[in-house]
Amino acid sequence: MSDQRPQYGELATPEEQRRAAGLPPLDEVVIAPPSAPLPPAVQAGNPVNESSTKRSHPVDRFATIVMLAYGLINVVITGLSYLDLPSVMNQTMKVVGIEGEFTNFAQAKTWGMIAAIVLVVGWSITAALSIRRLRRGRLTWWLPIAGAIVTIGVVSVCIAVPMMSDPAFVAHLEQMTTP
């Protein structure tokens, strides 16, 4: 039995290479036209490596999903409490040590509703942008953090409006500023 493979250091012809790889000879190969159009980059002669367009970041994906889930739980719990903002303000004033009770109920109900809506809208926008970035294979872990910071900033302003208009809170601030 003779070995038809090239020996170490010898160059193999294309026919020998195909035979060694178990492929049919070149004259038997039929090239079929592509069934689907090629992407523009491939048509232009630039092969696209799919792994370069869709990068897998499993830790980033996990962190983003966990932060979005935590944010959703926070939005539900906090948003429901903001719907009863006068009682939240009363509890806050007691914790801080402000004497008196919160009396600015009308503004608190309005701004509490606005704060709850801002929470939901802020989380929804953050989740939509995060999912969009995750689908594109981009790093996304920072987006829920940035969305939370922006949303909390806007919600804090919404809550500060009725708090700064309450006579007991204003009296406490005046008491703190006088020597």
XYZ file of N, CA and C in Angstrom:
537
model
N 0.834 -1.161 0.000
C 0.000 0.000 0.000
C 0.884 1.232 0.000
N 0.740 2.074 -0.992
C 1.581 3.265 -1.064
C 0.816 4.464 -0.524
N 1.545 5.302 0.149
C 0.948 6.513 0.736
C 0.989 7.622 -0.306
N -0.198 8.107 -0.735
C -0.253 9.116 -1.797
C -0.198 10.532 -1.229
N -0.114 10.655 0.074
C -0.043 12.000 0.673
C 1.368 12.543 0.522
N 1.512 13.873 0.414
C 2.853 14.448 0.344
C 3.597 14.225 1.660
N 4.859 14.064 1.583
C 5.693 13.884 2.765
C 5.976 15.240 3.396
N 6.468 15.190 4.628
C 6.757 16.423 5.360
C 7.734 17.273 4.564
N 7.372 18.536 4.353
C 8.232 19.465 3.623
C 7.891 19.556 2.154
N 7.130 18.605 1.619
C 6.750 18.667 0.215
C 5.497 19.533 0.076
N 5.379 20.195 -1.066
C 4.202 20.999 -1.331
C 3.140 20.124 -1.992
N 1.916 20.257 -1.530
C 0.821 19.495 -2.114
C 0.120 20.357 -3.151
N -0.324 19.729 -4.210
C -1.080 20.434 -5.231
C -2.485 20.676 -4.703
N -3.226 21.597 -5.308
C -4.603 21.828 -4.864
C -5.446 20.550 -4.911
N -5.218 19.697 -5.922
C -5.958 18.435 -6.008
C -5.640 17.541 -4.817
N -4.345 17.469 -4.453
C -3.947 16.636 -3.325
C -4.498 17.190 -2.010
N -4.543 18.495 -1.907
C -5.085 19.111 -0.693
C -6.568 18.794 -0.543
N -7.322 18.878 -1.630
C -8.757 18.578 -1.598
C -8.989 17.111 -1.265
N -8.203 16.223 -1.860
C -8.356 14.787 -1.613
C -8.039 14.481 -0.146
N -6.981 15.097 0.414
C -6.614 14.857 1.807
C -7.687 15.374 2.761
N -8.377 16.428 2.363
C -9.448 16.985 3.193
C -10.764 16.246 3.002
N -10.809 15.302 2.092
C -12.041 14.549 1.839
C -13.040 15.297 0.993
N -12.595 16.260 0.202
C -13.474 17.052 -0.655
C -13.430 16.503 -2.074
N -14.490 16.741 -2.858
C -14.489 16.251 -4.246
C -13.487 17.042 -5.093
N -13.029 16.465 -6.182
C -12.098 17.178 -7.069
C -12.733 18.461 -7.604
N -11.899 19.410 -8.011
C -12.367 20.716 -8.466
C -13.306 20.621 -9.656
N -13.106 19.652 -10.564
C -13.971 19.577 -11.736
C -15.379 19.096 -11.395
N -15.599 18.544 -10.175
C -16.921 18.085 -9.763
C -17.673 19.109 -8.922
N -17.005 20.195 -8.541
C -17.623 21.194 -7.674
C -18.558 22.071 -8.492
N -19.799 22.227 -8.012
C -20.790 23.085 -8.659
C -21.050 24.257 -7.727
N -20.863 25.449 -8.256
C -21.106 26.651 -7.460
C -22.504 27.141 -7.777
N -23.366 27.124 -6.732
C -24.749 27.553 -6.899
C -24.845 29.044 -6.612
N -25.752 29.730 -7.323
C -25.936 31.155 -7.031
C -26.528 31.323 -5.628
N -26.211 32.412 -4.960
C -26.751 32.609 -3.613
C -28.266 32.766 -3.666
N -28.936 32.190 -2.659
C -30.396 32.250 -2.631
C -30.885 33.587 -2.074
N -30.081 34.221 -1.251
C -30.461 35.514 -0.686
C -29.400 36.540 -1.086
N -29.821 37.777 -1.258
C -28.824 38.789 -1.618
C -27.801 38.960 -0.503
N -26.581 39.228 -0.909
C -25.509 39.423 0.058
C -25.592 40.819 0.653
N -25.086 40.980 1.895
C -25.057 42.319 2.475
C -24.181 43.238 1.636
N -24.436 44.533 1.664
C -23.671 45.473 0.837
C -22.161 45.387 1.078
N -21.739 45.155 2.314
C -20.305 45.094 2.597
C -19.673 43.899 1.891
N -20.397 42.762 1.807
C -19.864 41.578 1.150
C -19.881 41.781 -0.363
N -20.924 42.438 -0.882
C -20.992 42.704 -2.309
C -19.856 43.613 -2.740
N -19.436 44.512 -1.855
C -18.346 45.429 -2.186
C -16.983 44.772 -2.034
N -16.980 43.526 -1.567
C -15.718 42.821 -1.421
C -15.159 42.873 -0.015
N -15.906 43.462 0.926
C -15.472 43.501 2.320
C -16.233 42.443 3.091
N -15.611 41.317 3.388
C -16.338 40.284 4.134
C -16.657 40.768 5.543
N -17.881 40.471 5.985
C -18.327 40.888 7.299
C -18.236 39.699 8.237
N -17.514 39.862 9.298
C -17.428 38.834 10.320
C -18.576 39.062 11.281
N -19.498 38.095 11.372
C -20.681 38.295 12.184
C -20.346 38.450 13.654
N -19.264 37.858 14.091
C -18.906 37.996 15.497
C -18.471 39.420 15.809
N -18.011 40.164 14.805
C -17.611 41.545 15.074
C -18.827 42.465 15.142
N -19.925 42.132 14.460
C -21.105 42.991 14.514
C -21.973 42.658 15.717
N -22.001 41.415 16.140
C -22.800 41.003 17.291
C -21.860 40.482 18.362
N -21.388 41.377 19.206
C -20.498 40.961 20.281
C -21.340 40.462 21.444
N -20.886 39.412 22.049
C -21.597 38.851 23.179
C -20.977 39.370 24.466
N -21.790 39.972 25.305
C -21.357 40.475 26.598
C -22.295 39.895 27.652
N -22.100 38.641 28.047
C -23.060 38.026 28.974
C -23.110 38.706 30.340
N -21.985 39.172 30.861
C -21.990 39.839 32.165
C -22.716 41.181 32.053
N -22.470 41.897 30.969
C -23.148 43.172 30.744
C -24.651 42.957 30.623
N -25.042 41.943 29.858
C -26.466 41.643 29.682
C -27.109 41.313 31.025
N -26.442 40.462 31.828
C -26.969 40.072 33.129
C -27.099 41.292 34.041
N -26.041 42.113 34.105
C -26.054 43.289 34.973
C -27.163 44.263 34.550
N -27.311 44.462 33.260
C -28.340 45.380 32.767
C -29.736 44.879 33.124
N -29.979 43.598 32.913
C -31.308 43.036 33.201
C -31.600 43.087 34.695
N -30.591 42.783 35.527
C -30.794 42.834 36.978
C -31.111 44.263 37.421
N -30.369 45.236 36.891
C -30.628 46.632 37.275
C -32.002 47.096 36.795
N -32.414 46.679 35.598
C -33.745 47.057 35.116
C -34.843 46.412 35.973
N -34.635 45.172 36.379
C -35.618 44.495 37.232
C -35.704 45.182 38.597
N -34.557 45.506 39.173
C -34.547 46.227 40.448
C -35.227 47.591 40.293
N -34.955 48.263 39.199
C -35.580 49.551 38.938
C -37.092 49.438 38.817
N -37.561 48.373 38.174
C -39.005 48.182 38.031
C -39.668 47.974 39.394
N -39.041 47.165 40.237
C -39.584 46.958 41.587
C -39.593 48.283 42.346
N -38.523 49.041 42.231
C -38.430 50.333 42.893
C -39.491 51.295 42.375
N -39.710 51.309 41.075
C -40.711 52.205 40.485
C -42.104 51.855 41.004
N -42.425 50.575 41.077
C -43.758 50.179 41.541
C -43.965 50.582 43.004
N -42.994 50.235 43.851
C -43.150 50.520 45.286
C -43.134 52.026 45.550
N -42.157 52.724 44.997
C -42.036 54.160 45.234
C -43.167 54.929 44.571
N -43.526 54.528 43.354
C -44.610 55.205 42.653
C -45.919 55.116 43.413
N -46.193 53.946 44.000
C -47.417 53.803 44.792
C -47.376 54.683 46.039
N -46.196 54.804 46.646
C -46.110 55.664 47.838
C -46.259 57.133 47.462
N -45.799 57.521 46.280
C -45.932 58.916 45.859
C -47.387 59.281 45.570
N -48.228 58.291 45.313
C -49.645 58.584 45.101
C -50.304 59.053 46.406
N -49.668 58.757 47.528
C -50.125 59.259 48.829
C -48.998 60.102 49.441
N -48.580 61.119 48.715
C -47.429 61.935 49.112
C -47.616 62.682 50.433
N -48.823 63.146 50.786
C -48.944 63.834 52.078
C -48.512 62.963 53.271
N -48.882 61.690 53.273
C -48.476 60.839 54.397
C -46.963 60.562 54.354
N -46.391 60.453 53.153
C -44.942 60.279 53.025
C -44.227 61.510 53.563
N -44.739 62.682 53.269
C -44.140 63.925 53.753
C -44.232 64.015 55.276
N -45.369 63.601 55.854
C -45.513 63.593 57.311
C -44.470 62.690 57.949
N -44.302 61.492 57.405
C -43.314 60.556 57.946
C -41.906 61.113 57.804
N -41.606 61.736 56.670
C -40.283 62.314 56.440
C -40.005 63.433 57.431
N -41.000 64.266 57.681
C -40.809 65.361 58.622
C -40.561 64.827 60.028
N -41.227 63.758 60.422
C -41.001 63.162 61.746
C -39.600 62.569 61.835
N -39.158 61.891 60.777
C -37.830 61.281 60.772
C -36.745 62.346 60.859
N -36.919 63.440 60.136
C -35.929 64.515 60.118
C -35.968 65.300 61.430
N -37.065 65.245 62.152
C -37.171 65.957 63.428
C -37.846 67.307 63.318
N -38.658 67.465 62.296
C -39.379 68.724 62.107
C -40.658 68.656 62.919
N -40.864 69.660 63.761
C -42.084 69.698 64.564
C -43.236 70.211 63.707
N -44.396 69.687 63.948
C -45.566 70.082 63.177
C -45.913 69.002 62.161
N -46.999 69.237 61.473
C -47.451 68.274 60.470
C -47.470 68.922 59.098
N -47.369 68.083 58.097
C -47.426 68.538 56.721
C -48.858 68.937 56.404
N -49.034 70.137 55.873
C -50.388 70.638 55.619
C -50.654 71.000 54.162
N -49.678 70.899 53.306
C -49.831 71.304 51.903
C -50.360 70.119 51.073
N -51.575 69.656 51.426
C -52.117 68.436 50.834
C -52.436 68.556 49.345
N -52.995 69.670 48.924
C -53.412 69.810 47.522
C -52.208 69.727 46.583
N -51.155 70.485 46.897
C -49.959 70.430 46.052
C -49.289 69.068 46.129
N -49.295 68.474 47.314
C -48.630 67.175 47.476
C -49.306 66.099 46.632
N -50.625 66.131 46.572
C -51.325 65.128 45.753
C -51.007 65.323 44.270
N -51.021 66.576 43.820
C -50.722 66.861 42.410
C -49.290 66.480 42.064
N -48.336 66.964 42.865
C -46.931 66.694 42.570
C -46.551 65.242 42.841
N -47.249 64.583 43.739
C -47.018 63.152 43.954
C -47.416 62.344 42.725
N -48.542 62.710 42.125
C -48.983 62.052 40.895
C -47.979 62.299 39.768
N -47.520 63.541 39.662
C -46.531 63.872 38.627
C -45.243 63.081 38.862
N -44.805 62.987 40.116
C -43.574 62.238 40.433
C -43.722 60.757 40.078
N -44.893 60.178 40.358
C -45.123 58.770 40.025
C -45.089 58.559 38.510
N -45.686 59.478 37.767
C -45.671 59.380 36.306
C -44.251 59.533 35.771
N -43.496 60.470 36.334
C -42.103 60.664 35.911
C -41.292 59.398 36.164
N -41.528 58.733 37.303
C -40.831 57.475 37.586
C -41.112 56.427 36.511
N -42.373 56.257 36.178
C -42.761 55.247 35.187
C -42.186 55.591 33.811
N -42.311 56.847 33.417
C -41.792 57.263 32.107
C -40.272 57.139 32.062
N -39.604 57.551 33.123
C -38.144 57.454 33.175
C -37.665 56.010 33.075
N -38.321 55.111 33.816
C -37.935 53.703 33.739
C -38.234 53.144 32.346
N -39.367 53.500 31.774
C -39.742 52.985 30.454
C -38.739 53.412 29.382
N -38.338 54.668 29.406
C -37.354 55.150 28.429
C -36.016 54.445 28.641
N -35.604 54.309 29.900
C -34.343 53.629 30.203
C -34.387 52.177 29.739
N -35.485 51.488 29.996
C -35.605 50.087 29.585
C -35.594 49.962 28.063
N -36.304 50.844 27.367
C -36.346 50.776 25.902
C -34.957 51.018 25.302
N -34.252 52.027 25.808
C -32.909 52.298 25.299
C -31.946 51.161 25.640
N -32.089 50.584 26.822
C -31.211 49.477 27.222
C -31.438 48.253 26.341
N -32.683 47.921 26.094
C -32.988 46.763 25.250
C -32.474 46.993 23.836
N -32.624 48.197 23.355
C -32.134 48.527 22.011
C -30.621 48.340 21.919
N -29.896 48.813 22.941
C -28.429 48.667 22.950
C -28.030 47.207 23.126
N -28.763 46.470 23.952
C -28.445 45.046 24.138
C -28.610 44.280 22.827
N -29.656 44.576 22.089
C -29.877 43.896 20.809
C -28.804 44.213 19.789
N -28.219 45.391 19.889
C -27.138 45.766 18.971
C -25.778 45.245 19.424
N -25.743 44.602 20.594
C -24.502 44.035 21.091
C -23.568 45.047 21.710
N -24.083 46.181 22.152
C -23.248 47.224 22.753
C -23.276 47.117 24.279
N -22.241 47.629 24.910
C -22.204 47.657 26.368
C -23.323 48.553 26.879
N -24.064 48.057 27.867
C -25.269 48.753 28.288
C -25.367 48.927 29.799
N -24.459 48.357 30.567
C -24.576 48.368 32.020
C -24.741 49.774 32.588
N -24.170 50.757 31.950
C -24.193 52.128 32.459
C -25.530 52.825 32.229
N -26.302 52.363 31.275
C -27.535 53.059 30.907
C -28.591 53.029 32.019
N -28.853 51.888 32.690
C -29.816 51.934 33.803
C -29.364 52.854 34.939
N -28.048 52.940 35.165
C -27.545 53.830 36.210
C -27.784 55.281 35.818
N -27.444 55.633 34.588
C -27.651 57.004 34.120
C -29.135 57.354 34.093
N -29.968 56.420 33.640
C -31.412 56.664 33.616
C -31.976 56.879 35.011
N -31.472 56.102 35.977
C -31.945 56.262 37.357
C -31.532 57.617 37.920
N -30.306 58.041 37.631
C -29.828 59.334 38.149
C -30.666 60.484 37.589
N -30.921 60.448 36.288
C -31.712 61.517 35.665
C -33.143 61.502 36.203
N -33.729 60.311 36.293
C -35.111 60.201 36.764
C -35.238 60.650 38.216
N -34.299 60.246 39.060
C -34.346 60.642 40.465
C -34.187 62.157 40.603
N -33.364 62.743 39.759
C -33.211 64.196 39.793
C -34.520 64.916 39.499
N -35.214 64.467 38.474
C -36.489 65.112 38.109
C -37.544 64.851 39.184
N -37.587 63.627 39.716
C -38.565 63.285 40.757
C -38.284 64.097 42.027
N -37.021 64.310 42.342
C -36.678 65.101 43.536
C -37.209 66.526 43.425
N -37.139 67.088 42.244
C -37.690 68.429 42.037
C -39.205 68.401 42.226
N -39.849 67.359 41.713
C -41.308 67.247 41.855
C -41.718 67.148 43.322
N -40.932 66.464 44.123
C -41.257 66.302 45.541
C -40.883 67.559 46.328
N -39.838 68.252 45.884
C -39.397 69.449 46.598
C -40.407 70.586 46.492
N -41.169 70.626 45.427
C -42.124 71.733 45.238
C -43.135 71.790 46.384
N -43.859 70.707 46.702
C -44.807 70.827 47.818
C -44.110 70.922 49.176
N -42.945 70.317 49.313
C -42.231 70.365 50.595
C -41.781 71.788 50.905
N -41.274 72.490 49.904
C -40.792 73.857 50.114
C -41.944 74.847 50.302
N -43.150 74.438 49.981
C -44.314 75.311 50.150
C -45.043 75.052 51.463
N -44.591 74.071 52.228
C -45.262 73.736 53.484
C -44.791 74.673 54.595
N -45.716 75.262 55.338
C -45.338 76.212 56.396
C -44.443 75.587 57.480
N -44.704 74.359 57.892
C -43.897 73.732 58.946
C -42.467 73.489 58.461
N -42.305 73.084 57.223
C -40.963 72.842 56.689
C -40.196 74.142 56.517
N -40.893 75.183 56.027
C -40.257 76.489 55.848
C -39.844 77.053 57.205
N -40.686 76.877 58.230
C -40.356 77.354 59.573
C -39.123 76.617 60.103
N -39.011 75.333 59.826
C -37.831 74.558 60.252
C -36.581 75.070 59.557
N -36.681 75.378 58.266
C -35.522 75.899 57.531
C -35.107 77.262 58.093
N -36.078 78.106 58.396
C -35.763 79.422 58.967
C -35.108 79.280 60.333
N -35.589 78.318 61.111
C -35.022 78.059 62.436
C -33.579 77.592 62.324
N -33.270 76.819 61.296
C -31.911 76.303 61.112
C -30.953 77.404 60.658
N -31.452 78.387 59.927
C -30.574 79.429 59.381
C -30.332 80.566 60.356
N -31.195 80.735 61.357
C -30.976 81.819 62.329
C -29.982 81.345 63.376
N -29.036 82.235 63.751
C -28.013 81.831 64.730
C -28.498 81.765 66.132
